[in-house]
mmCIF file of C-alpha atoms and ligand atoms in Angstrom:
data_model
loop_
_atom_site.group_PDB
_atom_site.id
_atom_site.type_symbol
_atom_site.label_atom_id
_atom_site.label_comp_id
_atom_site.label_asym_id
_atom_site.label_seq_id
_atom_site.Cartn_x
_atom_site.Cartn_y
_atom_site.Cartn_z
ATOM 1 C CA MET A 303 -21.347 -6.219 6.595
ATOM 2 C CA ASN A 304 -19.076 -9.367 7.133
ATOM 3 C CA ILE A 305 -15.467 -8.354 6.448
ATOM 4 C CA THR A 306 -12.208 -10.122 6.223
ATOM 5 C CA ILE A 307 -8.760 -8.446 6.443
ATOM 6 C CA VAL A 308 -6.192 -10.234 4.809
ATOM 7 C CA GLY A 309 -2.698 -9.317 6.199
ATOM 8 C CA PRO A 310 -3.365 -7.461 9.454
ATOM 9 C CA GLY A 311 -0.196 -5.444 9.529
ATOM 10 C CA ALA A 312 -0.174 -1.810 10.712
ATOM 11 C CA ILE A 313 -3.007 -0.675 8.046
ATOM 12 C CA GLY A 314 -4.675 -3.885 8.178
ATOM 13 C CA SER A 315 -5.190 -3.635 11.956
ATOM 14 C CA LEU A 316 -6.115 -0.062 11.918
ATOM 15 C CA TRP A 317 -8.981 -0.983 9.649
ATOM 16 C CA ALA A 318 -10.032 -4.075 11.334
ATOM 17 C CA ILE A 319 -10.330 -2.237 14.412
ATOM 18 C CA LYS A 320 -12.112 0.754 13.300
ATOM 19 C CA LEU A 321 -14.676 -1.269 11.090
ATOM 20 C CA LEU A 322 -15.287 -3.495 14.066
ATOM 21 C CA LYS A 323 -16.129 -0.503 16.180
ATOM 22 C CA ALA A 324 -18.225 0.697 13.446
ATOM 23 C CA GLY A 325 -20.387 -2.468 14.087
ATOM 24 C CA HIS A 326 -19.284 -4.842 11.302
ATOM 25 C CA ASN A 327 -18.333 -8.467 11.906
ATOM 26 C CA VAL A 328 -14.714 -8.553 11.282
ATOM 27 C CA SER A 329 -12.433 -11.427 11.081
ATOM 28 C CA LEU A 330 -8.712 -11.582 10.051
ATOM 29 C CA TRP A 331 -6.729 -13.856 7.831
ATOM 30 C CA SER A 332 -2.868 -13.986 8.401
ATOM 31 C CA ARG A 333 0.157 -16.239 8.304
ATOM 32 C CA SER A 334 -0.146 -17.050 11.747
ATOM 33 C CA SER A 335 -1.571 -20.349 12.860
ATOM 34 C CA GLU A 336 -3.797 -18.879 15.890
ATOM 35 C CA THR A 337 -7.296 -19.084 15.435
ATOM 36 C CA ALA A 338 -8.152 -15.853 17.580
ATOM 37 C CA THR A 339 -5.927 -12.750 17.647
ATOM 38 C CA ASP A 340 -6.244 -9.823 20.113
ATOM 39 C CA LEU A 341 -5.658 -6.315 18.743
ATOM 40 C CA SER A 342 -5.523 -2.934 20.435
ATOM 41 C CA LEU A 343 -5.133 0.456 18.932
ATOM 42 C CA ASP A 344 -3.495 3.229 20.695
ATOM 43 C CA GLU A 345 -3.240 1.591 24.059
ATOM 44 C CA GLN A 346 -7.154 1.047 24.163
ATOM 45 C CA THR A 347 -8.569 -1.940 25.328
ATOM 46 C CA SER A 348 -7.872 -5.023 23.211
ATOM 47 C CA LEU A 349 -10.431 -6.602 20.867
ATOM 48 C CA SER A 350 -10.749 -10.218 19.789
ATOM 49 C CA PHE A 351 -10.821 -11.528 16.125
ATOM 50 C CA SER A 352 -11.093 -14.762 14.801
ATOM 51 C CA ASN A 353 -8.210 -15.674 12.595
ATOM 52 C CA ASN A 354 -7.945 -17.864 9.374
ATOM 53 C CA ASN A 355 -11.577 -19.135 9.829
ATOM 54 C CA ILE A 356 -12.792 -20.707 6.616
ATOM 55 C CA GLU A 357 -16.349 -20.152 7.326
ATOM 56 C CA LYS A 358 -16.205 -16.573 7.991
ATOM 57 C CA LEU A 359 -14.103 -16.006 5.145
ATOM 58 C CA SER A 360 -16.770 -17.654 2.969
ATOM 59 C CA ALA A 361 -19.381 -15.554 4.340
ATOM 60 C CA SER A 362 -17.540 -12.232 3.615
ATOM 61 C CA ASP A 363 -19.209 -9.674 1.746
ATOM 62 C CA LEU A 364 -15.910 -7.687 1.602
ATOM 63 C CA VAL A 365 -12.433 -8.830 1.643
ATOM 64 C CA ILE A 366 -9.900 -6.140 2.119
ATOM 65 C CA VAL A 367 -6.264 -7.122 1.286
ATOM 66 C CA THR A 368 -3.642 -5.129 3.226
ATOM 67 C CA VAL A 369 -0.512 -7.273 2.618
ATOM 68 C CA LYS A 370 2.369 -5.699 0.804
ATOM 69 C CA ALA A 371 2.352 -5.476 -2.959
ATOM 70 C CA TRP A 372 4.768 -8.555 -3.429
ATOM 71 C CA GLN A 373 2.570 -10.765 -1.452
ATOM 72 C CA VAL A 374 -0.739 -9.785 -3.009
ATOM 73 C CA LYS A 375 -0.636 -12.879 -5.336
ATOM 74 C CA GLU A 376 0.420 -15.674 -2.815
ATOM 75 C CA ALA A 377 -1.881 -14.181 -0.049
ATOM 76 C CA THR A 378 -4.970 -13.830 -2.576
ATOM 77 C CA THR A 379 -5.098 -16.878 -4.870
ATOM 78 C CA PRO A 380 -5.614 -19.519 -2.186
ATOM 79 C CA LEU A 381 -8.416 -17.770 -0.787
ATOM 80 C CA LEU A 382 -10.411 -17.484 -3.921
ATOM 81 C CA GLN A 383 -11.893 -21.069 -3.824
ATOM 82 C CA TYR A 384 -13.759 -20.118 -0.639
ATOM 83 C CA LEU A 385 -15.261 -16.813 -1.999
ATOM 84 C CA ASP A 386 -18.598 -16.181 -3.577
ATOM 85 C CA PRO A 387 -18.346 -14.360 -6.770
ATOM 86 C CA ASP A 388 -20.293 -11.522 -5.303
ATOM 87 C CA THR A 389 -17.677 -10.980 -2.636
ATOM 88 C CA ILE A 390 -15.976 -7.532 -3.200
ATOM 89 C CA LEU A 391 -12.289 -7.664 -3.100
ATOM 90 C CA MET A 392 -10.428 -4.467 -2.109
ATOM 91 C CA PHE A 393 -6.700 -3.944 -2.411
ATOM 92 C CA MET A 394 -4.901 -1.484 -0.484
ATOM 93 C CA HIS A 395 -1.040 -1.411 -0.513
ATOM 94 C CA ASN A 396 1.860 0.888 -1.617
ATOM 95 C CA GLY A 397 3.031 0.631 -5.284
ATOM 96 C CA MET A 398 1.173 -0.531 -8.494
ATOM 97 C CA GLY A 399 0.999 -3.730 -10.674
ATOM 98 C CA ALA A 400 0.327 -6.202 -8.169
ATOM 99 C CA VAL A 401 -3.428 -6.662 -8.827
ATOM 100 C CA ASP A 402 -2.872 -6.739 -12.537
ATOM 101 C CA GLU A 403 -0.687 -9.812 -12.162
ATOM 102 C CA ILE A 404 -3.883 -11.502 -10.852
ATOM 103 C CA ALA A 405 -6.357 -9.837 -13.002
ATOM 104 C CA THR A 406 -7.704 -12.920 -14.700
ATOM 105 C CA GLN A 407 -8.074 -14.980 -11.426
ATOM 106 C CA ILE A 408 -10.311 -12.316 -9.675
ATOM 107 C CA ASP A 409 -12.212 -10.972 -12.530
ATOM 108 C CA ALA A 410 -15.526 -12.672 -11.580
ATOM 109 C CA HIS A 411 -15.418 -10.455 -8.380
ATOM 110 C CA PRO A 412 -16.104 -6.871 -8.048
ATOM 111 C CA VAL A 413 -12.679 -5.341 -7.604
ATOM 112 C CA VAL A 414 -11.948 -2.082 -6.064
ATOM 113 C CA LEU A 415 -8.285 -0.392 -5.412
ATOM 114 C CA ALA A 416 -7.792 1.722 -2.484
ATOM 115 C CA THR A 417 -4.968 4.185 -1.674
ATOM 116 C CA THR A 418 -4.472 5.778 1.677
ATOM 117 C CA THR A 419 -2.397 8.415 3.419
ATOM 118 C CA GLN A 420 -3.492 7.311 6.837
ATOM 119 C CA ALA A 421 -0.516 6.448 8.694
ATOM 120 C CA ALA A 422 -0.234 3.521 11.213
ATOM 121 C CA PHE A 423 2.719 1.613 12.999
ATOM 122 C CA LYS A 424 2.506 -1.881 14.464
ATOM 123 C CA PRO A 425 4.888 -1.853 17.298
ATOM 124 C CA ASP A 426 4.073 -5.785 18.204
ATOM 125 C CA ARG A 427 1.961 -8.565 16.971
ATOM 126 C CA ASN A 428 -1.201 -7.307 19.047
ATOM 127 C CA SER A 429 -0.958 -3.477 18.948
ATOM 128 C CA ALA A 430 -1.181 -0.818 16.545
ATOM 129 C CA SER A 431 -0.926 2.994 16.695
ATOM 130 C CA HIS A 432 -2.604 5.417 14.379
ATOM 131 C CA THR A 433 0.198 7.770 13.725
ATOM 132 C CA GLY A 434 -1.449 10.307 11.165
ATOM 133 C CA LEU A 435 -4.873 11.101 9.778
ATOM 134 C CA GLY A 436 -5.203 10.914 6.169
ATOM 135 C CA GLN A 437 -7.451 10.272 3.270
ATOM 136 C CA THR A 438 -8.541 7.108 1.457
ATOM 137 C CA GLN A 439 -9.542 7.126 -2.016
ATOM 138 C CA LEU A 440 -11.318 4.068 -3.619
ATOM 139 C CA GLY A 441 -11.887 3.356 -7.334
ATOM 140 C CA ALA A 442 -13.031 0.510 -9.476
ATOM 141 C CA PHE A 443 -10.478 -2.010 -10.853
ATOM 142 C CA ASN A 444 -13.136 -3.734 -13.179
ATOM 143 C CA LEU A 445 -16.508 -3.159 -14.376
ATOM 144 C CA GLN A 446 -18.299 -4.920 -11.371
ATOM 145 C CA GLY A 447 -16.196 -2.735 -9.066
ATOM 146 C CA GLN A 448 -18.052 0.320 -10.507
ATOM 147 C CA GLN A 449 -21.074 -0.912 -8.503
ATOM 148 C CA CYS A 450 -19.210 -0.389 -5.090
ATOM 149 C CA THR A 451 -19.450 3.230 -4.683
ATOM 150 C CA PHE A 452 -21.427 2.608 -1.396
ATOM 151 C CA LEU A 453 -18.227 1.198 0.118
ATOM 152 C CA VAL A 454 -17.354 5.110 0.577
ATOM 153 C CA ASP A 455 -20.075 5.102 3.351
ATOM 154 C CA VAL A 456 -19.215 2.029 4.855
ATOM 155 C CA LEU A 457 -15.535 3.121 5.288
ATOM 156 C CA GLU A 458 -16.025 6.812 5.933
ATOM 157 C CA HIS A 459 -18.217 5.910 8.814
ATOM 158 C CA ALA A 460 -15.218 3.734 10.388
ATOM 159 C CA LEU A 461 -12.346 5.989 9.444
ATOM 160 C CA PRO A 462 -12.879 9.180 7.547
ATOM 161 C CA THR A 463 -12.076 10.624 5.236
ATOM 162 C CA VAL A 464 -12.997 8.304 2.194
ATOM 163 C CA ASN A 465 -13.815 9.383 -1.102
ATOM 164 C CA TRP A 466 -14.534 7.488 -4.588
ATOM 165 C CA ASN A 467 -12.218 8.402 -7.155
ATOM 166 C CA PRO A 468 -13.492 7.635 -10.787
ATOM 167 C CA GLU A 469 -9.674 8.263 -11.832
ATOM 168 C CA ILE A 470 -8.235 5.981 -9.435
ATOM 169 C CA LYS A 471 -5.122 5.619 -11.885
ATOM 170 C CA THR A 472 -4.483 9.198 -11.287
ATOM 171 C CA ALA A 473 -4.606 8.768 -7.510
ATOM 172 C CA LEU A 474 -2.604 5.707 -7.677
ATOM 173 C CA TRP A 475 0.217 7.264 -9.762
ATOM 174 C CA THR A 476 0.221 10.350 -7.528
ATOM 175 C CA LYS A 477 1.019 8.114 -4.646
ATOM 176 C CA LEU A 478 3.334 6.150 -6.620
ATOM 177 C CA ALA A 479 5.350 9.290 -7.303
ATOM 178 C CA ILE A 480 5.553 10.190 -3.483
ATOM 179 C CA ASN A 481 6.730 6.641 -2.847
ATOM 180 C CA CYS A 482 9.375 6.632 -5.651
ATOM 181 C CA ALA A 483 10.618 10.024 -4.010
ATOM 182 C CA ILE A 484 10.682 9.080 -0.618
ATOM 183 C CA ASN A 485 11.064 5.427 0.028
ATOM 184 C CA PRO A 486 14.453 4.508 -1.727
ATOM 185 C CA LEU A 487 16.330 7.409 -0.358
ATOM 186 C CA THR A 488 14.894 6.864 3.114
ATOM 187 C CA GLY A 489 15.513 3.392 3.096
ATOM 188 C CA LEU A 490 18.999 3.435 1.516
ATOM 189 C CA GLU A 491 20.135 6.469 3.810
ATOM 190 C CA GLN A 492 18.338 5.163 6.874
ATOM 191 C CA VAL A 493 16.900 8.907 7.327
ATOM 192 C CA LYS A 494 13.531 10.131 8.442
ATOM 193 C CA ASN A 495 11.219 11.401 5.786
ATOM 194 C CA GLY A 496 11.663 15.040 7.104
ATOM 195 C CA ASP A 497 15.479 14.649 6.447
ATOM 196 C CA LEU A 498 14.961 14.613 2.696
ATOM 197 C CA SER A 499 14.230 18.285 2.914
ATOM 198 C CA GLU A 500 18.215 18.912 3.414
ATOM 199 C CA PRO A 501 19.755 20.240 0.384
ATOM 200 C CA ARG A 502 22.123 17.295 0.071
ATOM 201 C CA PHE A 503 19.122 15.358 -1.189
ATOM 202 C CA SER A 504 17.575 18.244 -3.595
ATOM 203 C CA LYS A 505 19.384 17.256 -6.789
ATOM 204 C CA THR A 506 18.407 13.658 -6.783
ATOM 205 C CA LEU A 507 14.770 14.357 -5.506
ATOM 206 C CA ALA A 508 14.433 16.792 -8.460
ATOM 207 C CA ALA A 509 15.921 14.206 -10.956
ATOM 208 C CA ILE A 510 13.519 11.402 -9.747
ATOM 209 C CA ILE A 511 10.570 13.780 -9.841
ATOM 210 C CA GLU A 512 11.604 15.038 -13.430
ATOM 211 C CA GLU A 513 11.674 11.502 -14.675
ATOM 212 C CA LEU A 514 8.400 10.642 -12.834
ATOM 213 C CA THR A 515 6.819 13.591 -14.693
ATOM 214 C CA HIS A 516 7.742 12.333 -18.066
ATOM 215 C CA VAL A 517 6.527 9.024 -17.465
ATOM 216 C CA MET A 518 3.222 9.787 -15.735
ATOM 217 C CA GLN A 519 2.444 12.300 -18.730
ATOM 218 C CA ALA A 520 3.148 9.401 -21.282
ATOM 219 C CA GLU A 521 0.654 7.519 -19.272
ATOM 220 C CA GLY A 522 -2.071 10.144 -19.736
ATOM 221 C CA ILE A 523 -1.822 11.456 -16.294
ATOM 222 C CA SER A 524 -2.137 15.225 -16.288
ATOM 223 C CA CYS A 525 0.640 16.502 -13.864
ATOM 224 C CA SER A 526 3.596 18.900 -14.090
ATOM 225 C CA PHE A 527 7.059 18.764 -12.348
ATOM 226 C CA ASP A 528 6.012 21.796 -10.197
ATOM 227 C CA GLU A 529 2.740 20.140 -9.016
ATOM 228 C CA LEU A 530 4.597 16.811 -8.240
ATOM 229 C CA GLU A 531 7.342 18.517 -6.341
ATOM 230 C CA THR A 532 5.059 20.523 -4.248
ATOM 231 C CA ASN A 533 3.041 17.190 -3.545
ATOM 232 C CA VAL A 534 6.264 15.306 -2.614
ATOM 233 C CA ASN A 535 7.415 18.407 -0.388
ATOM 234 C CA LYS A 536 4.032 18.284 1.460
ATOM 235 C CA VAL A 537 4.418 14.594 2.310
ATOM 236 C CA ILE A 538 7.825 15.227 3.260
ATOM 237 C CA GLN A 539 6.868 17.858 5.738
ATOM 238 C CA ALA A 540 3.626 16.311 6.831
ATOM 239 C CA THR A 541 5.397 12.850 7.649
ATOM 240 C CA ALA A 542 8.875 14.443 8.730
ATOM 241 C CA LYS A 543 9.008 12.316 12.053
ATOM 242 C CA ASN A 544 8.044 9.086 10.234
ATOM 243 C CA ASN A 545 10.200 6.189 9.295
ATOM 244 C CA SER A 546 9.025 5.296 5.728
ATOM 245 C CA SER A 547 8.001 1.749 5.176
ATOM 246 C CA MET A 548 11.027 1.031 3.047
ATOM 247 C CA LYS A 549 13.440 2.444 5.820
ATOM 248 C CA GLN A 550 11.794 0.011 8.188
ATOM 249 C CA ASP A 551 12.045 -2.928 5.824
ATOM 250 C CA MET A 552 15.716 -2.269 5.099
ATOM 251 C CA PHE A 553 16.638 -1.551 8.707
ATOM 252 C CA TYR A 554 14.987 -5.153 9.633
ATOM 253 C CA GLN A 555 16.462 -6.708 6.393
ATOM 254 C CA ARG A 556 12.950 -7.514 4.992
ATOM 255 C CA LYS A 557 11.908 -7.891 1.380
ATOM 256 C CA THR A 558 11.032 -4.247 0.329
ATOM 257 C CA GLU A 559 8.232 -3.078 -2.288
ATOM 258 C CA ILE A 560 10.766 -1.613 -4.699
ATOM 259 C CA ASP A 561 9.579 -3.946 -7.446
ATOM 260 C CA PHE A 562 6.236 -2.340 -7.280
ATOM 261 C CA ILE A 563 7.220 1.162 -6.611
ATOM 262 C CA THR A 564 10.332 2.259 -8.659
ATOM 263 C CA GLY A 565 10.307 -0.940 -10.467
ATOM 264 C CA HIS A 566 6.687 -0.222 -11.844
ATOM 265 C CA LEU A 567 8.005 3.296 -12.734
ATOM 266 C CA ILE A 568 10.846 1.693 -14.643
ATOM 267 C CA LYS A 569 8.609 -0.978 -16.513
ATOM 268 C CA THR A 570 6.453 1.825 -17.634
ATOM 269 C CA ALA A 571 9.129 4.148 -18.687
ATOM 270 C CA LEU A 572 10.524 1.156 -20.813
ATOM 271 C CA LYS A 573 7.147 0.777 -22.408
ATOM 272 C CA HIS A 574 6.997 4.352 -23.598
ATOM 273 C CA GLN A 575 10.688 4.338 -24.432
ATOM 274 C CA ILE A 576 11.839 7.101 -21.690
ATOM 275 C CA GLU A 577 14.987 7.064 -19.902
ATOM 276 C CA VAL A 578 14.713 7.049 -16.008
ATOM 277 C CA PRO A 579 18.397 6.802 -15.119
ATOM 278 C CA THR A 580 18.140 8.163 -11.452
ATOM 279 C CA ASN A 581 15.313 5.852 -10.463
ATOM 280 C CA GLN A 582 17.085 3.094 -12.295
ATOM 281 C CA LYS A 583 20.293 3.775 -10.096
ATOM 282 C CA LEU A 584 18.137 3.968 -6.968
ATOM 283 C CA PHE A 585 16.426 0.495 -7.862
ATOM 284 C CA ALA A 586 19.731 -1.277 -8.623
ATOM 285 C CA MET A 587 20.982 0.037 -5.174
ATOM 286 C CA VAL A 588 17.977 -1.191 -3.293
ATOM 287 C CA LYS A 589 18.233 -4.423 -5.043
ATOM 288 C CA GLU A 590 21.930 -4.837 -4.175
ATOM 289 C CA ARG A 591 21.285 -4.222 -0.603
ATOM 290 C CA GLU A 592 18.181 -6.875 -0.540
ATOM 291 C CA ASN A 593 20.304 -9.306 -2.302
ATOM 292 C CA SER A 594 23.394 -8.785 0.278
ATOM 293 C CA TRP A 595 21.092 -10.181 3.121
ATOM 294 C CA ASN A 596 21.040 -14.058 3.504
ATOM 295 C CA HIS A 597 17.530 -14.378 4.278
ATOM 296 C CA GLN A 598 14.348 -12.899 2.698
ATOM 297 C CA ASP A 599 10.686 -13.253 3.848
HETATM 298 O O1 PAF B 1059 5.481 4.070 2.470
HETATM 299 C C1 PAF B 1059 5.434 4.946 3.263
HETATM 300 O O2 PAF B 1059 6.165 5.054 4.281
HETATM 301 C C2 PAF B 1059 4.297 5.871 2.988
HETATM 302 O O3 PAF B 1059 3.492 5.502 2.010
HETATM 303 C C3 PAF B 1059 4.766 7.516 2.903
HETATM 304 C C4 PAF B 1059 3.734 8.233 2.155
HETATM 305 C C5 PAF B 1059 6.079 7.528 2.192
HETATM 306 C C6 PAF B 1059 5.004 8.133 4.427
HETATM 307 O O4 PAF B 1059 5.969 7.596 4.876
#
């Protein structure tokens, strides 16, 4: 397939390399002005990708957008003029609500949402490391997206495991719950994921999860406090040595994904008139920290 990866950060670079190695024609689209980008994975020989090539973009069968949730709109909309309506758009990022913001602009395309627990890290512009094996779930965002189940085979061949989830909303909420629990706390406290198992965090974590349970149930997601808590604890253990994405963003004083993580939870809670004071407090604290930095990119 002809594939363009928009936003070759850690996860985007991982998929770009894996898909190229699986035999696809992969090109990149990024903010950089270079026309070719070398990428290497885990210190293997580096591979060359064309970057920002309009011809390659127009010929794409699949465009995978891996930018952060808050960049989805500004990164995707300028590209739409070059795409055939048959080109499949796949979005893969932390958080929820970003694709809904551009739903009407992209509705001519088959649209697929993806959530992954593959872990990657990008130490510099030209290299990426695959720091943890995980699972990628795909699901349809619109009617045409329902015809794209074959993408499971395409992606699975490149980087297993990949599943089609007809209830992608449930998978996205489950991941959102994990991010609401782990990201703001690790960001604000500048601790590793595993440190959240210390007793000093248990009361706050329980309150976050309790609020999440109410909102998710109101959204029609079948879940219980115990299930969510077990899930969150599993991820804390499995990623104990990792620096969460929000910890890294806050360390480097970059704009965080809080609006599409805890912010999405708060918006949904408001719709159902559910109180979420703990999440609201964490949201306000992250925002306050962001606002204290002079620059934002
Ligand atoms: O955002 C992140 O860092 C990751 O989604 C997760 C699962 C919290 C692990 O660090």
